[in-house]
Each structure stands twice: as structure tokens, then as C-alpha cells.
Amino acid sequence: MRIAILVFALAAASCGSPPAANEQAPVNVVETVPENVATAAPLPRVEPAAPGTPAGLPDDRTPVSEAPFTETSAQGAANVVQTYFALIEEKKYDQARALWGPNGPNAATFEKSFDAYTEYHAQVGAPGAMEGAAGSSYVEVPVQLYGRRSTGEAFRTRATVTMRRVNDVPGSTPAQRRWHIERIEP
């Protein structure tokens, strides 16, 4: 009987709160986050892929002319592509989207498509030869895209930007006669 009372007393004593001296202060995880961020190593810089590699621009060593160019030339089209990606890098999405033609991306989803990136850069290659069809001119411009996804992962890929402008035909508007992005393909 004494053993039963002793077991009951010990069991009852173990159910109580520990003395204040044995209590541990709660750990506030929020307070440790800035410390962890401050001591975390910065992510390495994302560099573009080398020319001639799968994600790099073509390895074309032909010098690009540095002479002045007209807005209607193939180099004028490449200049619009350069402006487009510079605007994206600056997060000026409305201005970048305005460089698309009438079949461009939806305004509501265009900006959201870049939410997956913390860094977005482009190297624009030399434009191809200008081609004509049905009153319009087309130029393909190679682009190397690289940067960092929101997950921290680096990315590198190539794309071809097809530029289009309506030739100086009767009835065409000034907006139609400017280079605009027709499509971007991997």
C-alpha cells in the first residue's frame, strides 16, 4: 500500500509545472532571420554563356558595323530589341510591352511573367539579313537571356526575336512603319 501511495505521489508531482528556474525562454524565429540573412553568403554573379555554347550567342566573329544606321535597317530592328530588354531589366514593363505588335502579350499577364525572376539580363546579337514578304520586312535577332530565378537558381537560354515593320506602302501608318516585336521563340 505504501508503494502505491508513493507511486501516486511521484506521478502527481511529475504532472505539475517545472520550477521557474528551469524554464527556457521562448525562441523567437523572426529575430534570427535577419541574423541569418546578414551572415548568408551572397549568390554568385550570373554570367552569360560563352558564344558558341548551347545557351550562348552564335560564335560569329564578323565585326558588326559601328557606322550610323537608319531606323528602318536591320540594325535599327536590333536596336529596338536592345531597348526592349533594357526596359525589362529596369522593370518598365508597360514601355517594354508597347514595343510588341498587335499580337503581343496580354497586358494583364505580361508583367506577371517576370515575377519568377530576381535578375533578368539579355545580350543582343547581330541581326540577320532583312527579308521581305507581303509589304512587310522581317529581321531575326538572336538574344541570350540570363539571370536568376526567384528560387535563387541561375538560368541561361537563347531566343530569337522576330522583328517586323510595314514597308513604306500607301495607307500604312507611322506606327506600322516602325519595327515592332512579332514573336520571341526559343
PDB file of N, CA and C in Angstrom, residues 21-74:
ATOM      1  N   ALA A  21      12.940  28.459 -12.383  1.00  0.00           N
ATOM      2  CA  ALA A  21      14.371  28.451 -12.676  1.00  0.00           C
ATOM      3  C   ALA A  21      14.710  27.503 -13.819  1.00  0.00           C
ATOM      4  N   ASN A  22      13.853  26.479 -14.059  1.00  0.00           N
ATOM      5  CA  ASN A  22      14.117  25.509 -15.123  1.00  0.00           C
ATOM      6  C   ASN A  22      13.483  25.910 -16.455  1.00  0.00           C
ATOM      7  N   GLU A  23      12.732  26.996 -16.487  1.00  0.00           N
ATOM      8  CA  GLU A  23      12.048  27.380 -17.723  1.00  0.00           C
ATOM      9  C   GLU A  23      13.042  27.960 -18.717  1.00  0.00           C
ATOM     10  N   GLN A  24      12.802  27.642 -19.990  1.00  0.00           N
ATOM     11  CA  GLN A  24      13.641  28.162 -21.063  1.00  0.00           C
ATOM     12  C   GLN A  24      12.870  29.271 -21.762  1.00  0.00           C
ATOM     13  N   ALA A  25      13.534  30.353 -22.061  1.00  0.00           N
ATOM     14  CA  ALA A  25      12.876  31.459 -22.755  1.00  0.00           C
ATOM     15  C   ALA A  25      12.468  30.992 -24.146  1.00  0.00           C
ATOM     16  N   PRO A  26      11.281  31.403 -24.618  1.00  0.00           N
ATOM     17  CA  PRO A  26      10.869  31.002 -25.965  1.00  0.00           C
ATOM     18  C   PRO A  26      11.820  31.599 -27.008  1.00  0.00           C
ATOM     19  N   VAL A  27      12.068  30.835 -28.042  1.00  0.00           N
ATOM     20  CA  VAL A  27      12.942  31.286 -29.115  1.00  0.00           C
ATOM     21  C   VAL A  27      12.069  31.946 -30.172  1.00  0.00           C
ATOM     22  N   ASN A  28      12.376  33.167 -30.488  1.00  0.00           N
ATOM     23  CA  ASN A  28      11.619  33.900 -31.494  1.00  0.00           C
ATOM     24  C   ASN A  28      12.337  33.750 -32.831  1.00  0.00           C
ATOM     25  N   VAL A  29      11.767  32.957 -33.727  1.00  0.00           N
ATOM     26  CA  VAL A  29      12.394  32.664 -35.009  1.00  0.00           C
ATOM     27  C   VAL A  29      12.555  33.932 -35.836  1.00  0.00           C
ATOM     28  N   VAL A  30      11.619  34.859 -35.719  1.00  0.00           N
ATOM     29  CA  VAL A  30      11.678  36.086 -36.506  1.00  0.00           C
ATOM     30  C   VAL A  30      12.944  36.870 -36.200  1.00  0.00           C
ATOM     31  N   GLU A  31      13.388  36.841 -34.960  1.00  0.00           N
ATOM     32  CA  GLU A  31      14.594  37.573 -34.592  1.00  0.00           C
ATOM     33  C   GLU A  31      15.849  36.956 -35.203  1.00  0.00           C
ATOM     34  N   THR A  32      15.822  35.674 -35.506  1.00  0.00           N
ATOM     35  CA  THR A  32      17.015  35.036 -36.056  1.00  0.00           C
ATOM     36  C   THR A  32      17.105  35.195 -37.569  1.00  0.00           C
ATOM     37  N   VAL A  33      16.010  35.527 -38.242  1.00  0.00           N
ATOM     38  CA  VAL A  33      16.040  35.633 -39.697  1.00  0.00           C
ATOM     39  C   VAL A  33      16.991  36.724 -40.172  1.00  0.00           C
ATOM     40  N   PRO A  34      16.898  37.973 -39.658  1.00  0.00           N
ATOM     41  CA  PRO A  34      17.841  38.983 -40.146  1.00  0.00           C
ATOM     42  C   PRO A  34      19.295  38.594 -39.905  1.00  0.00           C
ATOM     43  N   GLU A  35      19.562  37.936 -38.774  1.00  0.00           N
ATOM     44  CA  GLU A  35      20.922  37.496 -38.490  1.00  0.00           C
ATOM     45  C   GLU A  35      21.364  36.474 -39.533  1.00  0.00           C
ATOM     46  N   ASN A  36      20.466  35.540 -39.884  1.00  0.00           N
ATOM     47  CA  ASN A  36      20.798  34.528 -40.886  1.00  0.00           C
ATOM     48  C   ASN A  36      21.010  35.172 -42.254  1.00  0.00           C
ATOM     49  N   VAL A  37      20.164  36.139 -42.604  1.00  0.00           N
ATOM     50  CA  VAL A  37      20.289  36.799 -43.895  1.00  0.00           C
ATOM     51  C   VAL A  37      21.590  37.587 -43.956  1.00  0.00           C
ATOM     52  N   ALA A  38      21.914  38.265 -42.859  1.00  0.00           N
ATOM     53  CA  ALA A  38      23.131  39.078 -42.838  1.00  0.00           C
ATOM     54  C   ALA A  38      24.385  38.224 -42.958  1.00  0.00           C
ATOM     55  N   THR A  39      24.349  37.008 -42.453  1.00  0.00           N
ATOM     56  CA  THR A  39      25.536  36.158 -42.496  1.00  0.00           C
ATOM     57  C   THR A  39      25.537  35.213 -43.693  1.00  0.00           C
ATOM     58  N   ALA A  40      24.442  35.184 -44.468  1.00  0.00           N
ATOM     59  CA  ALA A  40      24.379  34.298 -45.631  1.00  0.00           C
ATOM     60  C   ALA A  40      25.334  34.809 -46.707  1.00  0.00           C
ATOM     61  N   ALA A  41      25.968  33.885 -47.381  1.00  0.00           N
ATOM     62  CA  ALA A  41      26.881  34.254 -48.460  1.00  0.00           C
ATOM     63  C   ALA A  41      26.066  34.775 -49.639  1.00  0.00           C
ATOM     64  N   PRO A  42      26.507  35.852 -50.288  1.00  0.00           N
ATOM     65  CA  PRO A  42      25.768  36.356 -51.447  1.00  0.00           C
ATOM     66  C   PRO A  42      25.830  35.338 -52.580  1.00  0.00           C
ATOM     67  N   LEU A  43      24.790  35.326 -53.393  1.00  0.00           N
ATOM     68  CA  LEU A  43      24.770  34.422 -54.535  1.00  0.00           C
ATOM     69  C   LEU A  43      25.808  34.891 -55.546  1.00  0.00           C
ATOM     70  N   PRO A  44      26.460  33.966 -56.225  1.00  0.00           N
ATOM     71  CA  PRO A  44      27.462  34.373 -57.212  1.00  0.00           C
ATOM     72  C   PRO A  44      26.800  35.105 -58.376  1.00  0.00           C
ATOM     73  N   ARG A  45      27.551  35.984 -58.996  1.00  0.00           N
ATOM     74  CA  ARG A  45      27.056  36.744 -60.136  1.00  0.00           C
ATOM     75  C   ARG A  45      26.762  35.785 -61.293  1.00  0.00           C
ATOM     76  N   VAL A  46      25.663  36.023 -61.988  1.00  0.00           N
ATOM     77  CA  VAL A  46      25.308  35.190 -63.137  1.00  0.00           C
ATOM     78  C   VAL A  46      25.952  35.805 -64.374  1.00  0.00           C
ATOM     79  N   GLU A  47      26.749  35.016 -65.055  1.00  0.00           N
ATOM     80  CA  GLU A  47      27.435  35.464 -66.267  1.00  0.00           C
ATOM     81  C   GLU A  47      26.761  34.835 -67.480  1.00  0.00           C
ATOM     82  N   PRO A  48      26.763  35.534 -68.608  1.00  0.00           N
ATOM     83  CA  PRO A  48      26.191  34.933 -69.816  1.00  0.00           C
ATOM     84  C   PRO A  48      27.052  33.774 -70.297  1.00  0.00           C
ATOM     85  N   ALA A  49      26.433  32.859 -71.009  1.00  0.00           N
ATOM     86  CA  ALA A  49      27.170  31.728 -71.580  1.00  0.00           C
ATOM     87  C   ALA A  49      28.077  32.236 -72.700  1.00  0.00           C
ATOM     88  N   ALA A  50      29.165  31.555 -72.913  1.00  0.00           N
ATOM     89  CA  ALA A  50      30.132  31.946 -73.943  1.00  0.00           C
ATOM     90  C   ALA A  50      29.542  31.739 -75.336  1.00  0.00           C
ATOM     91  N   PRO A  51      29.950  32.566 -76.304  1.00  0.00           N
ATOM     92  CA  PRO A  51      29.478  32.375 -77.680  1.00  0.00           C
ATOM     93  C   PRO A  51      29.813  30.973 -78.180  1.00  0.00           C
ATOM     94  N   GLY A  52      28.895  30.412 -78.934  1.00  0.00           N
ATOM     95  CA  GLY A  52      29.096  29.083 -79.496  1.00  0.00           C
ATOM     96  C   GLY A  52      28.674  27.947 -78.590  1.00  0.00           C
ATOM     97  N   THR A  53      28.326  28.236 -77.329  1.00  0.00           N
ATOM     98  CA  THR A  53      27.837  27.201 -76.420  1.00  0.00           C
ATOM     99  C   THR A  53      26.318  27.127 -76.546  1.00  0.00           C
ATOM    100  N   PRO A  54      25.695  26.062 -76.039  1.00  0.00           N
ATOM    101  CA  PRO A  54      24.256  25.903 -76.229  1.00  0.00           C
ATOM    102  C   PRO A  54      23.403  27.121 -75.836  1.00  0.00           C
ATOM    103  N   ALA A  55      23.716  27.804 -74.760  1.00  0.00           N
ATOM    104  CA  ALA A  55      22.907  28.961 -74.362  1.00  0.00           C
ATOM    105  C   ALA A  55      23.513  30.277 -74.832  1.00  0.00           C
ATOM    106  N   GLY A  56      24.674  30.216 -75.476  1.00  0.00           N
ATOM    107  CA  GLY A  56      25.355  31.432 -75.919  1.00  0.00           C
ATOM    108  C   GLY A  56      24.899  31.894 -77.287  1.00  0.00           C
ATOM    109  N   LEU A  57      25.299  33.103 -77.619  1.00  0.00           N
ATOM    110  CA  LEU A  57      25.025  33.635 -78.951  1.00  0.00           C
ATOM    111  C   LEU A  57      25.870  32.888 -79.970  1.00  0.00           C
ATOM    112  N   PRO A  58      25.521  32.988 -81.258  1.00  0.00           N
ATOM    113  CA  PRO A  58      26.348  32.344 -82.278  1.00  0.00           C
ATOM    114  C   PRO A  58      27.783  32.861 -82.202  1.00  0.00           C
ATOM    115  N   ASP A  59      28.726  31.995 -82.497  1.00  0.00           N
ATOM    116  CA  ASP A  59      30.139  32.366 -82.449  1.00  0.00           C
ATOM    117  C   ASP A  59      30.532  32.948 -83.804  1.00  0.00           C
ATOM    118  N   ASP A  60      29.978  34.092 -84.122  1.00  0.00           N
ATOM    119  CA  ASP A  60      30.234  34.775 -85.385  1.00  0.00           C
ATOM    120  C   ASP A  60      31.222  35.903 -85.108  1.00  0.00           C
ATOM    121  N   ARG A  61      32.403  35.770 -85.629  1.00  0.00           N
ATOM    122  CA  ARG A  61      33.456  36.756 -85.350  1.00  0.00           C
ATOM    123  C   ARG A  61      33.462  37.905 -86.356  1.00  0.00           C
ATOM    124  N   THR A  62      32.448  37.960 -87.228  1.00  0.00           N
ATOM    125  CA  THR A  62      32.371  39.058 -88.180  1.00  0.00           C
ATOM    126  C   THR A  62      32.087  40.344 -87.421  1.00  0.00           C
ATOM    127  N   PRO A  63      32.914  41.356 -87.590  1.00  0.00           N
ATOM    128  CA  PRO A  63      32.671  42.602 -86.858  1.00  0.00           C
ATOM    129  C   PRO A  63      31.349  43.243 -87.279  1.00  0.00           C
ATOM    130  N   VAL A  64      30.653  43.781 -86.306  1.00  0.00           N
ATOM    131  CA  VAL A  64      29.411  44.497 -86.575  1.00  0.00           C
ATOM    132  C   VAL A  64      29.789  45.929 -86.902  1.00  0.00           C
ATOM    133  N   SER A  65      29.186  46.467 -87.926  1.00  0.00           N
ATOM    134  CA  SER A  65      29.478  47.836 -88.329  1.00  0.00           C
ATOM    135  C   SER A  65      29.115  48.808 -87.216  1.00  0.00           C
ATOM    136  N   GLU A  66      29.997  49.751 -86.988  1.00  0.00           N
ATOM    137  CA  GLU A  66      29.731  50.789 -85.997  1.00  0.00           C
ATOM    138  C   GLU A  66      29.308  52.085 -86.671  1.00  0.00           C
ATOM    139  N   ALA A  67      29.078  52.016 -87.972  1.00  0.00           N
ATOM    140  CA  ALA A  67      28.628  53.191 -88.712  1.00  0.00           C
ATOM    141  C   ALA A  67      27.194  53.531 -88.303  1.00  0.00           C
ATOM    142  N   PRO A  68      26.799  54.764 -88.495  1.00  0.00           N
ATOM    143  CA  PRO A  68      25.407  55.114 -88.185  1.00  0.00           C
ATOM    144  C   PRO A  68      24.454  54.223 -88.987  1.00  0.00           C
ATOM    145  N   PHE A  69      23.311  53.951 -88.410  1.00  0.00           N
ATOM    146  CA  PHE A  69      22.329  53.114 -89.094  1.00  0.00           C
ATOM    147  C   PHE A  69      20.988  53.844 -89.112  1.00  0.00           C
ATOM    148  N   THR A  70      20.164  53.445 -90.058  1.00  0.00           N
ATOM    149  CA  THR A  70      18.831  54.045 -90.132  1.00  0.00           C
ATOM    150  C   THR A  70      17.869  53.228 -89.286  1.00  0.00           C
ATOM    151  N   GLU A  71      16.798  53.859 -88.867  1.00  0.00           N
ATOM    152  CA  GLU A  71      15.800  53.156 -88.054  1.00  0.00           C
ATOM    153  C   GLU A  71      15.146  52.015 -88.815  1.00  0.00           C
ATOM    154  N   THR A  72      15.139  52.083 -90.141  1.00  0.00           N
ATOM    155  CA  THR A  72      14.474  51.053 -90.938  1.00  0.00           C
ATOM    156  C   THR A  72      15.404  49.901 -91.308  1.00  0.00           C
ATOM    157  N   SER A  73      16.680  49.976 -90.921  1.00  0.00           N
ATOM    158  CA  SER A  73      17.647  48.926 -91.255  1.00  0.00           C
ATOM    159  C   SER A  73      17.534  47.747 -90.290  1.00  0.00           C
ATOM    160  N   ALA A  74      18.249  46.674 -90.615  1.00  0.00           N
ATOM    161  CA  ALA A  74      18.284  45.505 -89.724  1.00  0.00           C
ATOM    162  C   ALA A  74      18.880  45.890 -88.376  1.00  0.00           C
TER     163      ALA A  74
END
